[in-house]
Structure formats: structure tokens, C-alpha cells
DNA sequence: TGAATGATTTACT
DNA sequence: GTAAATCATTCAA
């Protein structure tokens, strides 16, 4: 008998914290092609990340951490890389981010779209539509609903920490996909920061949200 | 305590 | 293409 149970699927192991503990633009670009994995109530959903945006507070006016704003909501952004930041917006939608960089740097990557890889039936049920629809996961609020990601997840560790149980929500390895860059979406209030090309999209992927780059 | 607003989505013209 | 839905968070008072 082996002392340790072998991993059922090597590709579904959490990325190490070293992936996240780097400059936010680097992490955002390298997120494209990685897998997003969530297991809850015995059901697992997996998607390939095809769109992500970098938010670099405190100088980035588009970031919730602009000006060093440290509140109950933004607190996870100031903590250790590899944790989740999930917020509620427009009275209806959750958005999922990963914390990057060094402790004290409120830098995050917003995961804006994924291509479903596994658990499409579960996603379709949560979204109330057929599993072959692009609209299953082609937006930040849509993928949170499809993956059952909510405010309960904000602040949780996406990495395997010593002595802690393995995370049920995490990013896993995947092939780096060619990316195109574009200005970020929905931040018209952010002045000079509006035009920064900090949105990374998988080139030509159908699940990239609107407006499509190019 | 109150008012403004938003890292969106959906339905509708 | 436009507009409505809907409420936690934030900040001013």
C-alpha cells in the first residue's frame, strides 16, 4: 500500500503561491490558459481562463484599493498573494479576483471569462440555460454564477497551505495561450487609467466577453 | 442616517 | 443600439 494516495489528476492541483507572488501584470497574462477549479457539494466545475484584468492599487484609480482605501471589503487585497478577493456589484453580481504581489500591495487580477472544460451540466443548471451556450461563462458575473463563487469565498486561500486542508477553489496548471491586450472594461470613471492595456484575452477565443478586443 | 454609485447582465427596440 | 434591475459599500453629514 502506498503511504500517500496518488492525486487523481495532476492537472487539478492548486498552483503554488510563487505563481501569485509576482507583478500583477505578469500574473494576469499568465492566467490565460490556466484552469479555474471549484468543487462544492460533490460537484466540480473546471474552466480554462480566457480573459483577465490587472488592478494595481493604490495608484490605479480603477482599483477598489485606489488611494490605499482599506475597508472590510478590500482587506483581502492587502494580504498575502494566492488568496481570493470576491466582491458584489450592481446589486446582483459577484466578481472573482486573485491577490498578487507582496503583502501590503493591493494588486489583484480579475478573472473575467473562462471556457468550460468540465462540469458543464452543473454550470448550465446554475445559469438556467443549455450547456452549449457561450453565455454560460463569458463574463465575470456569469462565471461566478456558473462556478457558485460568492462572497463566502472572499479572503480564502487558493493555495495549499501547510497544515491546512486542500482548497476547494483554486487555479491549476494549463497551457499558456497566446494573448491580446486591450483597455479594461467598465471603468469609465478612472480618468487616465481607462486606457491602460491591462486586459488580457486569449486570442480568438469565443468565450472572451464583450467588447471583443480588436 | 441618507444618498450615490458601481470591475454587470439581461431584455428589449 | 438603450435601459432597467437591484443592493452592498462607501462617504458625507
Short mmCIF file of C-alpha atoms (C1' of nucleotides) in Angstrom, two decimals:
data_model
loop_
_atom_site.label_atom_id
_atom_site.label_comp_id
_atom_site.label_asym_id
_atom_site.label_seq_id
_atom_site.Cartn_x
_atom_site.Cartn_y
_atom_site.Cartn_z
CA UNK A 1 0.00 0.00 0.00
CA UNK A 2 1.37 3.43 -0.85
CA UNK A 3 1.60 5.74 2.12
CA UNK A 4 0.03 8.57 0.18
CA UNK A 5 -2.99 8.42 -2.02
CA UNK A 6 -1.93 9.45 -5.53
CA UNK A 7 -3.53 12.55 -6.95
CA UNK A 8 -6.43 11.57 -9.20
CA UNK A 9 -5.49 14.25 -11.70
CA UNK A 10 -2.20 16.08 -11.64
CA UNK A 11 -3.59 18.93 -13.67
CA UNK A 12 -6.09 19.74 -10.96
CA UNK A 13 -3.59 20.56 -8.26
CA UNK A 14 -3.52 24.13 -6.90
CA UNK A 15 -0.85 26.40 -8.36
CA UNK A 16 1.89 27.26 -5.85
CA UNK A 17 1.93 30.62 -4.12
CA UNK A 18 5.02 31.57 -6.15
CA UNK A 19 2.73 31.89 -9.17
CA UNK A 20 0.82 34.70 -7.48
CA UNK A 21 3.72 36.39 -5.68
CA UNK A 22 4.85 38.28 -8.78
CA UNK A 23 3.98 41.57 -10.51
CA UNK A 24 0.28 41.81 -11.19
CA UNK A 25 0.64 42.29 -14.96
CA UNK A 26 2.77 39.15 -15.20
CA UNK A 27 0.24 37.13 -13.25
CA UNK A 28 -2.65 38.50 -15.31
CA UNK A 29 -1.02 37.48 -18.58
CA UNK A 30 -0.01 34.05 -17.31
CA UNK A 31 -3.52 33.37 -16.03
CA UNK A 32 -4.64 32.99 -19.65
CA UNK A 33 -4.81 29.23 -20.20
CA UNK A 34 -4.75 28.25 -16.53
CA UNK A 35 -7.68 26.29 -15.13
CA UNK A 36 -10.21 27.57 -12.62
CA UNK A 37 -11.44 24.74 -10.42
CA UNK A 38 -14.22 24.69 -7.84
CA UNK A 39 -15.58 21.65 -6.02
CA UNK A 40 -18.62 22.08 -3.83
CA UNK A 41 -21.29 19.66 -2.65
CA UNK A 42 -19.64 16.88 -4.60
CA UNK A 43 -19.82 18.72 -7.87
CA UNK A 44 -16.74 20.00 -9.68
CA UNK A 45 -16.54 22.70 -12.31
CA UNK A 46 -13.44 23.39 -14.38
CA UNK A 47 -12.80 26.14 -16.90
CA UNK A 48 -9.86 27.50 -18.88
CA UNK A 49 -9.29 31.16 -18.07
CA UNK A 50 -9.51 33.14 -21.31
CA UNK A 51 -9.77 36.71 -20.00
CA UNK A 52 -8.26 38.56 -17.03
CA UNK A 53 -7.58 42.13 -15.96
CA UNK A 54 -4.93 43.64 -13.69
CA UNK A 55 -5.83 46.15 -10.96
CA UNK A 56 -2.89 47.89 -9.37
CA UNK A 57 -3.82 49.91 -6.33
CA UNK A 58 -3.21 52.24 -4.64
CA UNK A 59 -2.25 54.37 -7.66
CA UNK A 60 -4.74 52.74 -10.06
CA UNK A 61 -7.91 54.81 -9.93
CA UNK A 62 -9.91 51.88 -11.30
CA UNK A 63 -8.95 49.65 -8.36
CA UNK A 64 -11.10 49.36 -5.25
CA UNK A 65 -7.86 49.84 -3.33
CA UNK A 66 -7.23 53.21 -5.02
CA UNK A 67 -5.62 55.66 -2.61
CA UNK A 68 -4.88 52.84 -0.19
CA UNK A 69 -8.54 52.51 0.70
CA UNK A 70 -8.55 49.73 3.25
CA UNK A 71 -12.01 48.65 4.35
CA UNK A 72 -13.69 45.45 5.39
CA UNK A 73 -14.37 44.73 1.73
CA UNK A 74 -10.88 45.47 0.39
CA UNK A 75 -8.94 43.99 3.31
CA UNK A 76 -8.02 40.73 1.49
CA UNK A 77 -6.30 42.77 -1.24
CA UNK A 78 -3.68 43.91 1.26
CA UNK A 79 -2.92 40.39 2.43
CA UNK A 80 -0.89 37.51 1.10
CA UNK A 81 -0.80 36.54 -2.58
CA UNK A 82 -2.76 33.50 -3.63
CA UNK A 83 -5.93 34.43 -1.78
CA UNK A 84 -9.33 35.33 -3.23
CA UNK A 85 -11.00 38.73 -3.41
CA UNK A 86 -14.69 38.43 -4.24
CA UNK A 87 -16.97 41.46 -4.36
CA UNK A 88 -20.62 42.21 -5.12
CA UNK A 89 -21.55 44.81 -7.71
CA UNK A 90 -24.61 46.34 -9.38
CA UNK A 91 -26.79 44.77 -6.72
CA UNK A 92 -26.67 41.40 -8.46
CA UNK A 93 -23.31 40.06 -9.48
CA UNK A 94 -20.22 38.59 -7.85
CA UNK A 95 -16.75 39.13 -9.31
CA UNK A 96 -13.77 36.88 -8.59
CA UNK A 97 -10.17 38.10 -8.23
CA UNK A 98 -6.86 36.60 -7.14
CA UNK A 99 -4.44 38.51 -4.90
CA UNK A 100 -0.95 39.03 -6.34
CA UNK A 101 2.37 40.61 -5.41
CA UNK A 102 3.74 41.32 -1.98
CA UNK A 103 1.89 41.68 1.29
CA UNK A 104 0.70 45.27 1.52
CA UNK A 105 0.47 45.73 -2.24
CA UNK A 106 -3.27 45.75 -3.05
CA UNK A 107 -2.79 44.26 -6.52
CA UNK A 108 -5.33 41.82 -7.92
CA UNK A 109 -6.29 40.03 -11.13
CA UNK A 110 -9.97 39.96 -12.05
CA UNK A 111 -10.97 36.73 -13.78
CA UNK A 112 -13.41 37.90 -16.46
CA UNK A 113 -14.15 34.81 -18.55
CA UNK A 114 -13.47 31.09 -18.80
CA UNK A 115 -14.10 28.37 -21.36
CA UNK A 116 -15.96 25.47 -19.71
CA UNK A 117 -13.92 22.25 -19.58
CA UNK A 118 -15.78 20.06 -17.10
CA UNK A 119 -18.99 20.19 -15.11
CA UNK A 120 -20.88 21.93 -17.89
CA UNK A 121 -24.13 20.33 -16.75
CA UNK A 122 -23.75 21.86 -13.29
CA UNK A 123 -22.89 25.23 -14.80
CA UNK A 124 -25.91 25.08 -17.09
CA UNK A 125 -28.17 24.25 -14.15
CA UNK A 126 -26.85 27.17 -12.10
CA UNK A 127 -27.13 29.54 -15.05
CA UNK A 128 -30.55 28.34 -16.18
CA UNK A 129 -29.56 27.71 -19.76
CA UNK A 130 -28.28 24.96 -22.07
CA UNK A 131 -24.69 23.87 -21.56
CA UNK A 132 -23.65 24.70 -25.12
CA UNK A 133 -24.32 28.41 -24.69
CA UNK A 134 -21.43 30.88 -24.82
CA UNK A 135 -23.25 32.90 -22.17
CA UNK A 136 -22.52 30.16 -19.63
CA UNK A 137 -19.21 31.74 -18.62
CA UNK A 138 -18.33 34.65 -20.95
CA UNK A 139 -18.34 37.35 -18.28
CA UNK A 140 -17.13 37.96 -14.73
CA UNK A 141 -20.57 37.75 -13.14
CA UNK A 142 -21.63 34.84 -15.31
CA UNK A 143 -18.65 32.67 -14.43
CA UNK A 144 -19.16 33.32 -10.71
CA UNK A 145 -22.74 32.12 -11.01
CA UNK A 146 -21.69 29.09 -13.09
CA UNK A 147 -18.95 28.20 -10.58
CA UNK A 148 -21.02 29.05 -7.46
CA UNK A 149 -18.45 31.61 -6.33
CA UNK A 150 -19.86 34.12 -3.82
CA UNK A 151 -18.80 36.49 -1.08
CA UNK A 152 -18.33 33.47 1.15
CA UNK A 153 -15.10 32.90 -0.75
CA UNK A 154 -13.51 36.30 -0.25
CA UNK A 155 -10.27 36.08 1.69
CA UNK A 156 -9.87 32.32 1.34
CA UNK A 157 -6.53 30.73 0.42
CA UNK A 158 -6.35 29.35 -3.11
CA UNK A 159 -3.05 27.60 -2.35
CA UNK A 160 -2.29 24.50 -0.32
CA UNK A 161 -1.06 25.90 2.99
CA UNK A 162 0.90 23.77 5.47
CA UNK A 163 -1.41 22.06 7.91
CA UNK A 164 -4.50 23.26 6.10
CA UNK A 165 -6.88 21.14 4.06
CA UNK A 166 -6.54 21.35 0.29
CA UNK A 167 -8.51 24.26 -1.14
CA UNK A 168 -11.76 23.51 -2.96
CA UNK A 169 -11.43 26.67 -5.07
CA UNK A 170 -8.14 27.20 -6.85
CA UNK A 171 -6.25 27.79 -10.10
CA UNK A 172 -4.50 24.82 -11.69
CA UNK A 173 -1.89 24.50 -14.41
CA UNK A 174 -2.78 24.71 -18.06
CA UNK A 175 -1.15 25.60 -21.38
CA UNK A 176 -0.24 29.27 -21.75
CA UNK A 177 -2.42 30.65 -24.54
CA UNK A 178 -1.49 33.47 -26.94
CA UNK A 179 -2.91 36.72 -25.62
CA UNK A 180 -4.08 40.05 -26.95
CA UNK A 181 -4.14 43.16 -24.78
CA UNK A 182 -6.87 45.78 -24.53
CA UNK A 183 -8.16 48.53 -22.25
CA UNK A 184 -10.15 47.36 -19.24
CA UNK A 185 -13.93 47.14 -19.22
CA UNK A 186 -16.43 49.15 -17.20
CA UNK A 187 -14.10 51.68 -15.59
CA UNK A 188 -15.00 54.87 -17.45
CA UNK A 189 -14.71 56.83 -14.19
CA UNK A 190 -10.98 56.08 -13.89
CA UNK A 191 -9.56 59.00 -15.87
CA UNK A 192 -6.11 58.40 -17.30
CA UNK A 193 -6.21 54.77 -16.16
CA UNK A 194 -9.04 53.93 -18.57
CA UNK A 195 -6.70 53.49 -21.50
CA UNK A 196 -4.12 51.27 -19.79
CA UNK A 197 -3.98 47.97 -21.75
CA UNK A 198 -4.30 45.82 -18.67
CA UNK A 199 -6.93 43.46 -20.05
CA UNK A 200 -5.55 40.15 -21.33
CA UNK A 201 -7.62 37.92 -23.62
CA UNK A 202 -6.98 34.55 -25.23
CA UNK A 203 -6.58 35.36 -28.91
CA UNK A 204 -9.65 34.43 -30.93
CA UNK A 205 -11.41 32.60 -28.10
CA UNK A 206 -15.20 32.58 -28.32
CA UNK A 207 -15.71 32.92 -24.58
CA UNK A 208 -13.99 36.31 -24.29
CA UNK A 209 -16.55 38.86 -23.04
CA UNK A 210 -17.75 41.99 -24.80
CA UNK A 211 -16.47 44.26 -26.05
CA UNK A 212 -14.26 41.85 -28.01
CA UNK A 213 -10.73 43.23 -28.45
CA UNK A 214 -9.71 44.24 -31.93
"C1'" DT B 1 -28.83 58.19 8.79
"C1'" DG B 2 -29.14 59.03 3.91
"C1'" DA B 3 -27.71 59.27 -0.86
"C1'" DA B 4 -24.87 57.98 -4.66
"C1'" DT B 5 -22.87 54.55 -7.29
"C1'" DG B 6 -20.93 50.59 -9.41
"C1'" DA B 7 -14.53 45.97 -12.18
"C1'" DT B 8 -22.59 43.64 -14.94
"C1'" DT B 9 -26.20 41.24 -17.12
"C1'" DT B 10 -30.41 40.92 -19.37
"C1'" DA B 11 -34.24 42.16 -22.05
"C1'" DC B 12 -35.94 44.96 -25.26
"C1'" DT B 13 -36.22 48.44 -29.58
"C1'" DG C 1 -28.09 50.18 -30.16
"C1'" DT C 2 -30.51 51.64 -24.99
"C1'" DA C 3 -32.26 50.97 -20.40
"C1'" DA C 4 -33.73 48.57 -16.28
"C1'" DA C 5 -32.75 45.59 -12.49
"C1'" DT C 6 -31.07 45.82 -7.61
"C1'" DC C 7 -28.28 46.38 -3.14
"C1'" DA C 8 -23.71 46.27 -0.56
"C1'" DT C 9 -20.44 49.53 0.05
"C1'" DT C 10 -18.86 53.93 0.69
"C1'" DC C 11 -18.75 58.55 2.20
"C1'" DA C 12 -20.74 62.77 3.68
"C1'" DA C 13 -23.28 64.86 7.39
#
